[in-house]
Coordinates of C-alpha atoms and ligand atoms in Angstrom, one line a residue:
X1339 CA -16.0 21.7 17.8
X1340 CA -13.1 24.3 18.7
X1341 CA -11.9 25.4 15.4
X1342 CA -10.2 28.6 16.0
X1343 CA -6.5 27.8 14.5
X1344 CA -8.3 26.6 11.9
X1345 CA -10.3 29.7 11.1
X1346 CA -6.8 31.5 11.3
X1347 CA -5.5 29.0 8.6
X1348 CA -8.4 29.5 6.2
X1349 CA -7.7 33.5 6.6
X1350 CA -4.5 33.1 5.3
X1351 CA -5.2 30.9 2.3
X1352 CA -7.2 33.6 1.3
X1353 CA -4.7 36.7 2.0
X1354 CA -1.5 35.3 1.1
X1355 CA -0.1 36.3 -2.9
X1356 CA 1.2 33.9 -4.8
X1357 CA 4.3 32.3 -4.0
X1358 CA 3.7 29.1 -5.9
X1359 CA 5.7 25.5 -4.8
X1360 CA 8.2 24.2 -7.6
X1361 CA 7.8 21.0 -8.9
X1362 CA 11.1 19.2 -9.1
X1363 CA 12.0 15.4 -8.4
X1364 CA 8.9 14.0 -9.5
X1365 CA 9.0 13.4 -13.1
X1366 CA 7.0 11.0 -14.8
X1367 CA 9.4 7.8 -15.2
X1368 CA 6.7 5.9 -17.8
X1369 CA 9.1 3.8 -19.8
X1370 CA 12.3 4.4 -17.5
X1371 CA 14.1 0.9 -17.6
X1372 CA 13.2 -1.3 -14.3
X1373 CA 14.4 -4.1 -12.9
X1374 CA 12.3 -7.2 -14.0
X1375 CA 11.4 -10.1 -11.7
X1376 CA 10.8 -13.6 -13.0
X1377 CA 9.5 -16.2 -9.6
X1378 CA 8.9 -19.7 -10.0
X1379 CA 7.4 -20.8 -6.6
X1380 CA 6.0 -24.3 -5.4
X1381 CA 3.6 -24.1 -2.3
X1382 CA 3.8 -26.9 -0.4
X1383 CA 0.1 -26.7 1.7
X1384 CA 1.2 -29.7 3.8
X1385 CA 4.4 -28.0 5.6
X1386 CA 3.3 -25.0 4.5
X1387 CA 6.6 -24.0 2.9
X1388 CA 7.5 -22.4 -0.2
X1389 CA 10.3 -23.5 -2.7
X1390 CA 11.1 -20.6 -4.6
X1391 CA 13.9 -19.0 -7.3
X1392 CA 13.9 -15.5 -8.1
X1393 CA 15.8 -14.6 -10.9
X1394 CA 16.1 -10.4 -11.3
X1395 CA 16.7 -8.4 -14.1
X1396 CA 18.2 -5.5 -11.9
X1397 CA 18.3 -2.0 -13.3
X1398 CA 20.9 0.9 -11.5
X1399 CA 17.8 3.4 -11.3
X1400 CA 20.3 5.7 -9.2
X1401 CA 22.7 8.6 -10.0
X1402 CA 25.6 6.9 -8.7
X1403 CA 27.9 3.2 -9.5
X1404 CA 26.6 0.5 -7.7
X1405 CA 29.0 -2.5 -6.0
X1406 CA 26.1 -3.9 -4.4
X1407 CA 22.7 -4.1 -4.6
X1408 CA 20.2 -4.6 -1.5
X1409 CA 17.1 -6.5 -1.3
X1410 CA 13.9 -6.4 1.7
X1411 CA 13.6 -9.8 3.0
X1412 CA 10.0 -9.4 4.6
X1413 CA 9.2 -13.0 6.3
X1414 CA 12.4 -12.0 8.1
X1415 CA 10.1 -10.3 10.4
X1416 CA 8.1 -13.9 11.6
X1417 CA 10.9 -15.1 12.5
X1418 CA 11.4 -16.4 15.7
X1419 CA 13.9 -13.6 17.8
X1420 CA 12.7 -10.9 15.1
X1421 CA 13.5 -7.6 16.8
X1422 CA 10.3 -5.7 14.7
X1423 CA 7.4 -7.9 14.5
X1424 CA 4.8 -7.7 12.1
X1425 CA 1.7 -6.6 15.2
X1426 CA 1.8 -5.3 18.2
X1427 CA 1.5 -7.5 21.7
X1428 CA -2.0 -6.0 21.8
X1429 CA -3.0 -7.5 18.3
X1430 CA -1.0 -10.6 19.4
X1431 CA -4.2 -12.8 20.4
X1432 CA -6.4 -12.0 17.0
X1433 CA -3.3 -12.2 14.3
X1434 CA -2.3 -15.5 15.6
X1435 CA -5.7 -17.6 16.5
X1436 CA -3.7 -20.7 17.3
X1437 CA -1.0 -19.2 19.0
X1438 CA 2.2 -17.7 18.3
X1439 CA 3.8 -19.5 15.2
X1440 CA 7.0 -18.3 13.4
X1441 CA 8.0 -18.5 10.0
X1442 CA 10.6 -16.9 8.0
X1443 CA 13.3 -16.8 5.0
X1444 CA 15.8 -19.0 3.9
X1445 CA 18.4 -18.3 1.5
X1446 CA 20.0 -21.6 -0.4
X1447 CA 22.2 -20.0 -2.7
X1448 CA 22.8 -16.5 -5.1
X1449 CA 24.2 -16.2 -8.1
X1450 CA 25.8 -13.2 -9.6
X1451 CA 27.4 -12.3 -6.9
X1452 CA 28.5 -13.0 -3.5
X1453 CA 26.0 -12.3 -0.8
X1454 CA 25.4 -11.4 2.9
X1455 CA 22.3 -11.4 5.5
X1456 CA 22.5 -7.9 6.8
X1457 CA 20.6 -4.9 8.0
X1458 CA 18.9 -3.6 11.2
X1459 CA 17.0 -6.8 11.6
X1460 CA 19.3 -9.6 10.0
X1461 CA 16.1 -8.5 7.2
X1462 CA 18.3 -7.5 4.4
X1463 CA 20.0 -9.4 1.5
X1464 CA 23.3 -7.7 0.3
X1465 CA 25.0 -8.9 -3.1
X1466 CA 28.2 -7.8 -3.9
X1467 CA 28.8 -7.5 -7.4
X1468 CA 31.6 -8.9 -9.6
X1469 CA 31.7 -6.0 -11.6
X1470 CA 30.5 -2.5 -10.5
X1471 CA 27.2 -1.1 -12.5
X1472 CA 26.7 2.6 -13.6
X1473 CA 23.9 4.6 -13.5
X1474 CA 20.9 2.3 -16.1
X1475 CA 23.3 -0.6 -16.5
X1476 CA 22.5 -4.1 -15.5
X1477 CA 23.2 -7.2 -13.0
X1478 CA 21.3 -10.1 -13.2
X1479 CA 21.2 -11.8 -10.3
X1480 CA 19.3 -15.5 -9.1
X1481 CA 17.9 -16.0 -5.3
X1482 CA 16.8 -19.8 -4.8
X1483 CA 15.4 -19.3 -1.5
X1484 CA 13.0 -21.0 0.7
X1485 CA 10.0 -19.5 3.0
X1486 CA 8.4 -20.8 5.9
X1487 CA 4.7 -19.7 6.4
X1488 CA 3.5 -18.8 9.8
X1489 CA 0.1 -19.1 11.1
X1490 CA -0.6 -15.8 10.8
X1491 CA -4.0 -13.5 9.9
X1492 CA -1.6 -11.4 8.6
X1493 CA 0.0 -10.1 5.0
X1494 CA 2.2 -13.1 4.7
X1495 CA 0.9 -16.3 6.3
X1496 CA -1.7 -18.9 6.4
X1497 CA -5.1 -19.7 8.0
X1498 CA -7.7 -21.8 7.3
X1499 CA -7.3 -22.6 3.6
X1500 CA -6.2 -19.3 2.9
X1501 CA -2.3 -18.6 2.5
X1502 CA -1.2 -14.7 2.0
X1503 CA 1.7 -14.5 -0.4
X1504 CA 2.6 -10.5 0.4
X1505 CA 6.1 -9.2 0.4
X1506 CA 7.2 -12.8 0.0
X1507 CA 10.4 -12.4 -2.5
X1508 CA 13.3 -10.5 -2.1
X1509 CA 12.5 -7.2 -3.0
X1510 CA 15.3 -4.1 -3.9
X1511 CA 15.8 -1.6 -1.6
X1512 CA 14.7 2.2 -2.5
X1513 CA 17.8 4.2 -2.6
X1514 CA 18.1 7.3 -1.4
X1515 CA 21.0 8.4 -1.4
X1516 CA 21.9 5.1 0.4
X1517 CA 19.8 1.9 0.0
X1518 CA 16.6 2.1 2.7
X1519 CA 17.1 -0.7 4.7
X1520 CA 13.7 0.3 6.9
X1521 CA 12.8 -2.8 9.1
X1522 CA 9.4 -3.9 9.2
X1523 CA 7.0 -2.2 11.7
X1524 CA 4.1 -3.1 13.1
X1525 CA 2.5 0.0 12.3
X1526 CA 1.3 0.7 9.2
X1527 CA 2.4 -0.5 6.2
X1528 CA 6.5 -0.2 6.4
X1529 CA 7.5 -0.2 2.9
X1530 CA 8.9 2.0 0.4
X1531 CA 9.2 0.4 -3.0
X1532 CA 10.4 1.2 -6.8
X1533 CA 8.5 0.2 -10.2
X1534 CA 9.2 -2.8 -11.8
X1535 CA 8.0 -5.9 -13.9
X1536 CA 6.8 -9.8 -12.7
X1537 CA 6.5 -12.6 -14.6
X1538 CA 5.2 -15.0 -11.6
X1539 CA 4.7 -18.8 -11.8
X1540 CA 3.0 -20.2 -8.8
X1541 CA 2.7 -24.3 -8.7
X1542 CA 0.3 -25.3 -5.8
X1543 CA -2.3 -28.7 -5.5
X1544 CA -4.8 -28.3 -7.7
X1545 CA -7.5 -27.7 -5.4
X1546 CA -6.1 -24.3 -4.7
X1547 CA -7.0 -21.3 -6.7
X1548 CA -4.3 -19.0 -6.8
X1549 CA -5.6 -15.3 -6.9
X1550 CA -3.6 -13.1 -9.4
X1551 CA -3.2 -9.5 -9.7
X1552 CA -3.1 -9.7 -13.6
X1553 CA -4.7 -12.0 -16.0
X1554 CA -3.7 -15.5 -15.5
X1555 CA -3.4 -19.0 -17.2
X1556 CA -3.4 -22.3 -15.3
X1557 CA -2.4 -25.7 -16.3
X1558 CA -2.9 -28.8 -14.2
X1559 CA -0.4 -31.8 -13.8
X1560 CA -1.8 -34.7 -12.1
X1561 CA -2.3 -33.3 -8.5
X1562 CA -0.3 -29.8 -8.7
X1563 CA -1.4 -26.8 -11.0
X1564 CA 0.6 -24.0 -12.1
X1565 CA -0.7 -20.4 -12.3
X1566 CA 1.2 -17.8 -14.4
X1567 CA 0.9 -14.2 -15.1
X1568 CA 2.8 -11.3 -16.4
X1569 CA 2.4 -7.8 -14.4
X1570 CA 4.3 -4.6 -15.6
X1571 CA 5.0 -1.5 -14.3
X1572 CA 3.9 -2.7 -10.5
X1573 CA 4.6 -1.0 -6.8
X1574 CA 4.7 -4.8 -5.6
X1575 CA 3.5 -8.3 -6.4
X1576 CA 1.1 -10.2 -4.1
X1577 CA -0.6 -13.8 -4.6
X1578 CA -3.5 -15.5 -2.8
X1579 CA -4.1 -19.2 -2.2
X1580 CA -7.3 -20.2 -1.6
X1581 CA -10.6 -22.6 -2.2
X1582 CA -12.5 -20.1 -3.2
X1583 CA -15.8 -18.9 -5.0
X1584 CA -15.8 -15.8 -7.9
X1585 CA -17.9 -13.6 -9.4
X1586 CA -16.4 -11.3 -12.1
X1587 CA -17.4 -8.5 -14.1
X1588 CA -16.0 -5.7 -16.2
X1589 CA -15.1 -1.9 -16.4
X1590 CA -13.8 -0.3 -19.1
X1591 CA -12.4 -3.4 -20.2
X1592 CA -10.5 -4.5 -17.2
X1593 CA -11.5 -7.5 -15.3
X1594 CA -12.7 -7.1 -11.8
X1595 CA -12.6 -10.3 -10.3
X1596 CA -13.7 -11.0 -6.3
X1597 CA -12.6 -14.4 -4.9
X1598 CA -14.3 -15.1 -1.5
X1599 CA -14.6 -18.0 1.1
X1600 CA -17.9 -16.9 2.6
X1601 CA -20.2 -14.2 1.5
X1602 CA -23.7 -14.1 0.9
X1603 CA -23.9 -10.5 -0.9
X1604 CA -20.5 -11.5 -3.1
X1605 CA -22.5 -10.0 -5.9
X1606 CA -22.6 -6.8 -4.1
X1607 CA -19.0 -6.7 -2.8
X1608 CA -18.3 -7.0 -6.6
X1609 CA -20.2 -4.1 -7.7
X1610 CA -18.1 -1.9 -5.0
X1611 CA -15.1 -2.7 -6.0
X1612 CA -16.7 -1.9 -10.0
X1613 CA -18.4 1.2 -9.2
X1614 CA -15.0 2.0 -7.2
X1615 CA -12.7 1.4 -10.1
X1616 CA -14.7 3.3 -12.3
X1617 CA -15.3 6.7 -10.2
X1618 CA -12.0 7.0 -9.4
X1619 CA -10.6 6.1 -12.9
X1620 CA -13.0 9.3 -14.0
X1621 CA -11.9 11.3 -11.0
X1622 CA -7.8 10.7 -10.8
X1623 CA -7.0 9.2 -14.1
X1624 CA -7.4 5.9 -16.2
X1625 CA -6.8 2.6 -14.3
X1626 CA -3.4 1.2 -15.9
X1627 CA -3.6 -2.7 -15.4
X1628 CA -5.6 -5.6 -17.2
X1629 CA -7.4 -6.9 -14.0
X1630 CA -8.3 -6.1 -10.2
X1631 CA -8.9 -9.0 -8.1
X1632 CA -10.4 -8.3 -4.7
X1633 CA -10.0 -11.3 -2.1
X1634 CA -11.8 -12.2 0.8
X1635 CA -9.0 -13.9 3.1
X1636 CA -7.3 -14.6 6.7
X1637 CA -6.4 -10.9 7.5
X1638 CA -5.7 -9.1 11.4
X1639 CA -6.9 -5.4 9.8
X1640 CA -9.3 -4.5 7.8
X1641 CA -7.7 -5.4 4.1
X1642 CA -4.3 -4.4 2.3
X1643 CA -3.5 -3.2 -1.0
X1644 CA -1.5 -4.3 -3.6
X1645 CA -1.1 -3.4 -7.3
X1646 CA -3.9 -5.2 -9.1
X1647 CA -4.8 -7.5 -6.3
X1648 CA -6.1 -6.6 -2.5
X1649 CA -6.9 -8.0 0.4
X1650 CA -10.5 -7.7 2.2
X1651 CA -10.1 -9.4 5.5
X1652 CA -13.1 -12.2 5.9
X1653 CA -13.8 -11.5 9.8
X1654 CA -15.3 -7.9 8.0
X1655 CA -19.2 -7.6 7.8
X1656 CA -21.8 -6.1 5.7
X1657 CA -20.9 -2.3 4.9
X1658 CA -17.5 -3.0 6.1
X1659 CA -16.5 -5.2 3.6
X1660 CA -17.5 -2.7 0.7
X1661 CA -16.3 0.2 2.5
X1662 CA -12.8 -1.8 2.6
X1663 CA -13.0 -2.6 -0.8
X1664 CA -13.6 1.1 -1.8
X1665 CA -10.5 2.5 0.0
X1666 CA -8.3 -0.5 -0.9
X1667 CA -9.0 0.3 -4.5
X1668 CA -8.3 4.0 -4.0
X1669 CA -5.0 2.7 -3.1
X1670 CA -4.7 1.4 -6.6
X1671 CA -3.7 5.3 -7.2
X1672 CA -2.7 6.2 -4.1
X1673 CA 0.5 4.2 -3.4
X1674 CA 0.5 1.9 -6.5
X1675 CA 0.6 4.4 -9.6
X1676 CA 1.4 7.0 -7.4
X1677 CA 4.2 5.8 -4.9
X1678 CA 5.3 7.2 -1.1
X1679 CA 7.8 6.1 1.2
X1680 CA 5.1 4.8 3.7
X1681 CA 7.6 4.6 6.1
X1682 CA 8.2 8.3 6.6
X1683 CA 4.6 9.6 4.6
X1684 CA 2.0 7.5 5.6
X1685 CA -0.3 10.3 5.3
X1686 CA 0.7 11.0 1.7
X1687 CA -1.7 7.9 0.7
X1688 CA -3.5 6.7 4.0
X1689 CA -5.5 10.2 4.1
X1690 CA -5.8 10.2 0.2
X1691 CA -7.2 6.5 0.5
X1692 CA -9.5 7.7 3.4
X1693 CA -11.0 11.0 2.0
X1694 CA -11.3 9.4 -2.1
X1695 CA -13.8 6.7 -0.4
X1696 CA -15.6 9.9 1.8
X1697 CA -15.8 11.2 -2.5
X1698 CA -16.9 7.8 -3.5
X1699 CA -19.8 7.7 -1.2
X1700 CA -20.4 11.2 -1.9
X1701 CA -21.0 10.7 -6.1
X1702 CA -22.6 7.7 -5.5
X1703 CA -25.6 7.8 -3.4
X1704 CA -26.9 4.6 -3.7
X1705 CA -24.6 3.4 -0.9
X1706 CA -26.6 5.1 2.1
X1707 CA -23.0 6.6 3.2
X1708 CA -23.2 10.5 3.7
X1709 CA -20.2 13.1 2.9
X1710 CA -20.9 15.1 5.8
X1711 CA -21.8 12.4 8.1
X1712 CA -18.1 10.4 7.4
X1713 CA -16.9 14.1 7.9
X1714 CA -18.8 14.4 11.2
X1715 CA -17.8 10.9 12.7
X1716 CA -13.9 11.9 12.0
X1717 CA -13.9 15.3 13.5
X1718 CA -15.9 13.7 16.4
X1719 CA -13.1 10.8 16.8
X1720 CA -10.0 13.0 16.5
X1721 CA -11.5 15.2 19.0
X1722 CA -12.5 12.6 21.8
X1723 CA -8.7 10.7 20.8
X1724 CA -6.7 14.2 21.3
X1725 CA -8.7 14.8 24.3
X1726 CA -9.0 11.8 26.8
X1727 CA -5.0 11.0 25.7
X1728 CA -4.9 15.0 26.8
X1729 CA -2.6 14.8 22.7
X1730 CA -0.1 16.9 22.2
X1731 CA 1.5 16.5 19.0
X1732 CA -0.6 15.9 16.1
X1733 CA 1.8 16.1 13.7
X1734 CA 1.0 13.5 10.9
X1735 CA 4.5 13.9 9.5
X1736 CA 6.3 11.5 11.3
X1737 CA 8.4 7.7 10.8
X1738 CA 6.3 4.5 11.5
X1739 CA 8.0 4.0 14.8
X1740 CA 7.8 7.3 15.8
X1741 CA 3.9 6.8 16.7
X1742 CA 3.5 5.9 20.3
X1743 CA 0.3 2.8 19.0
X1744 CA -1.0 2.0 15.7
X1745 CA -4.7 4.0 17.1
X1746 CA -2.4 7.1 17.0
X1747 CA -1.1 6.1 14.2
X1748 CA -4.9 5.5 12.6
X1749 CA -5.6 9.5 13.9
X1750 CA -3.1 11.2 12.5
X1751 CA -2.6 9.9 9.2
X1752 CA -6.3 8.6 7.9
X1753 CA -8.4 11.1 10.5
X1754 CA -6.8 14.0 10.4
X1755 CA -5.7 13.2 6.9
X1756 CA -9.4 13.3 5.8
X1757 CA -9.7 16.6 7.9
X1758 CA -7.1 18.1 6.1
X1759 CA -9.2 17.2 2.9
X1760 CA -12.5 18.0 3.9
X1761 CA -10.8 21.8 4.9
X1762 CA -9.2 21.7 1.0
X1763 CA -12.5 20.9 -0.4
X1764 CA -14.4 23.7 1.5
X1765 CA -11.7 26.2 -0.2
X1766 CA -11.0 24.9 -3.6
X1767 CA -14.3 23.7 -4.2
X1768 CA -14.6 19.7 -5.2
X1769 CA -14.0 20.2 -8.6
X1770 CA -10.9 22.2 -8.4
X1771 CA -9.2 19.5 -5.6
X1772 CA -10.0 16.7 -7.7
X1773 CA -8.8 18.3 -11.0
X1774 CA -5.2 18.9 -8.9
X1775 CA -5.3 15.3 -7.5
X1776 CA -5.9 13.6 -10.9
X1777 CA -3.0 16.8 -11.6
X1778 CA -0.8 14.9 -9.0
X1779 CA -1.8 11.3 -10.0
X1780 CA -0.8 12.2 -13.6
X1781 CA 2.5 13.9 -13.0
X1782 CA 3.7 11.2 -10.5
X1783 CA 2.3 8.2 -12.2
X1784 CA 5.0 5.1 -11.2
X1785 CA 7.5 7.7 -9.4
X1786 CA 8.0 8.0 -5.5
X1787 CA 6.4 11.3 -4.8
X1788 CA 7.0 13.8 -2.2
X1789 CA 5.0 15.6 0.0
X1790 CA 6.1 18.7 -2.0
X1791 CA 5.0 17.4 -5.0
X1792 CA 1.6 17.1 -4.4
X1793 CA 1.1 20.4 -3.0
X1794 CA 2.9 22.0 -6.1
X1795 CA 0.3 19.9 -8.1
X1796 CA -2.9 20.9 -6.6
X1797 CA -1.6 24.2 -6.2
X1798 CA -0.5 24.0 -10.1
X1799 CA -4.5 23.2 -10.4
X1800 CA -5.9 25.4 -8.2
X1801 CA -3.2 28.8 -8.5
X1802 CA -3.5 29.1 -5.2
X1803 CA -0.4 29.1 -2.7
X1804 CA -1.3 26.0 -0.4
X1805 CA 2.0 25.2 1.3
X1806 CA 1.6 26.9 4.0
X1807 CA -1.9 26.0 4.7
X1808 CA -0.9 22.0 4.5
X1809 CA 2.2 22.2 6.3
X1810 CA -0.1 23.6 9.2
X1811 CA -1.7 20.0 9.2
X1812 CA 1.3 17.9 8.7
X1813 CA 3.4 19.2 11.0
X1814 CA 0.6 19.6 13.8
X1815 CA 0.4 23.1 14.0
X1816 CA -3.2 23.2 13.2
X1817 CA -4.7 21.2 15.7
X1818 CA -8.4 21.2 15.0
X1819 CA -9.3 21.4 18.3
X1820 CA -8.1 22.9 22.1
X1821 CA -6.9 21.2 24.7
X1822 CA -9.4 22.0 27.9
Ligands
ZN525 ZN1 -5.1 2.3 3.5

């Protein structure tokens, strides 16, 4: 390895007097008013629709009056004519087995206001209010809408007996300073999403079990059954259909709960997603919700998080699956307690994700994974990536669609992310960087953090000045390796 900037970088963490980063805009919002959701959804597994009313409880969580309100409408993206698709033409063949199929988003009627279809994408519900709203006053406002599932191994869509409700209702936009109307991008995981409360009631035929994120009650009538459940304080709200099998068990009192289709070491996959839960609830802070369900389903990548409930794709094998279920449940912290604007951050929880399940396997030997060997195989992969594409630029600061394919996007944001971690480690010593992340998980719990406020957290932790030393890895200036 050529790691002479990088010997320069560590020289100057050591030299440089303390100049400390202030912590502003990151406050802890725990018991800030939020908008509430209440869904009543009926899945119709023969057409593969989805009746649905949405009826929200919105909260002005901005600084300014409000005339209209804007909401993501995700399965806008599998439409047919979509400008930003949910995969790229090369992931085209394995995210749609039976060829391309479209779905999308219908909107029957709003009330509370008058609405439009608008943003980048025709992906964007607008409502114009009757009557403007300060800063923490109220609209409520009622979506009856209608999806269309596509056949899709992908966040939202079905396969096999397996339908993916993510991203499936209309969801506000962030504002900043203006509502974020990002599109969907095929890269990476294009949202950027606010607190708030579901009270979700999916009806679906009774042979279905409908994975929750949160404890749930289900009542049959005749041939349908309804599944309810009540999740507060969440980055998002996703639902999984299925004919599955479970095994559950228990940490700390929550429920950990793993529904899969086919697995002959479910017990196993369990105990990873367990052992998970608890290390990082020790390390970065107590795990907030009542349950964690971890389900085995039709998925293109290798799994996606959500709060409480996650993905783990079935076409994963033997380590894979638990290594998946290890980093999706760092994401439990990293993205769901703690939020980022994936859209422009990515690396803010992708490498956080990525180097807390290098930690995992490192305090918990059992699983035959070593710390320096994960360490080894990304230093070795970044290298060869940087050097056969003869690389550049290896910032890891950048927007979604500013990465030229989703394997760049993988190196710069998870690789080099861990990198950047692994480097932190060898300074501050494990204890220290761990102390400032569960620093950072604390102070940011259910806010939309910043790049800055994590480095004024672990530098809070650690009293040392750090900026300087991470900018040099998210902005690409330390490169880890020279370019022959
Ligand atoms: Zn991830």
């Amino acid at each position: 390895m050529k790691m002479k900037r990088l010997s320069k970088v560590f020289a100057l963490l050591l030299c440089v007097a303390f100049s400390l980063t202030a912590f502003a805009g990151c406050k802890n919002k725990e018991g800030e008013a939020r908008s509430a959701y209440a869904i009543t959804a009926e899945v119709n597994t023969q057409d593969m629709t989805v009746a649905a009313l949405c009826e929200i409880d919105y909260v002005n969580r901005t600084e300014v009056e409000l005339s209209e309100v804007w909401f993501h409408l995700y399965p806008a993206a599998y439409r047919d004519g979509a400008s930003f698709t949910p995969v790229t033409a090369a992931e085209t063949g394995s995210a749609y087995p039976n060829g391309i199929s479209y779905g999308g988003i219908e909107i029957n009627g709003v009330a509370g206001g008058e609405y439009e279809i608008g943003g980048r994408d025709d992906d964007i519900l607008i409502v114009k209010l009757p009557k403007s709203i300060m800063p923490s006053e109220r609209a409520k406002i009622t979506v009856d809408y209608k999806l269309k599932l596509p056949n899709i191994r992908h966040r939202f869509g079905y396969e096999n007996d397996t339908v993916n409700l993510g991203n499936w209702f209309p969801i506000e936009c962030a504002y900043e300073g203006g509502f974020d109307d990002s599109p969907y991008y095929s890269n990476g995981d294009p949202f950027n999403l606010p607190i708030c409360d579901y009270n979700v009631k999916i009806t679906a035929p009774k042979d279905y079990t409908v994975a929750m994120p949160a404890p749930a009650t289900r009542n049959e009538n005749g041939e349908q059954a309804t599944t309810s459940c009540t999740l507060e304080n969440a980055r998002d709200f996703a639902a999984v259909l299925g004919k599955f099998q479970t095994v559950s068990g228990s940490v700390n009192s929550v429920n950990v709960n793993y529904y899969y289709t086919s697995d002959d070491k479910a017990e196993e996959h369990l105990k990873a997603a367990c052992d998970s839960l608890e290390y990082f609830s020790n390390s970065f802070g107590a795990y907030p919700y009542k349950s964690y369900s971890v389900v085995q389903t039709a998925f293109n990548q290798g799994g996606m998080e959500y709060t409480g409930l996650v993905y783990v794709s079935d076409a994963a094998r033997d380590k894979m699956i638990s290594e998946v279920i290890i980093h999706e449940t760092a994401h439990q912290w990293w993205y769901g307690i703690v939020g980022n604007n994936q859209i422009k951050h990515a690396w803010l929880d992708e490498a956080l994700a990525e180097f807390s399940t290098t930690l995992f396997y490192k305090n918990n030997p059992d699983y035959g994974v070593k710390y320096d060997d994960r360490i080894a195989d990304a230093m070795g992969g970044f290298t060869l990536f940087c050097e056969l594409g003869k690389v550049s630029d290896t910032s890891m600061e950048r927007s979604l669609g500013d990465f030229a394919s989703s394997t760049e996007y993988t190196y710069m944001t998870y690789v080099k992310g861990q990198l950047m971690y692994d480097s932190l480690m060898k300074t501050l010593g494990e204890k220290t960087l761990v102390a400032g992340l569960k620093n950072y998980a604390s102070k940011c719990a259910y806010t939309t953090a910043q790049p800055d406020n994590l480095i004024a957290c672990l530098e809070q932790t650690s009293k040392r000045e750090l900026k300087s030393f991470i900018s040099g890895f998210i902005d690409g200036t330390v490169k880890l390796y020279s370019i022959n």
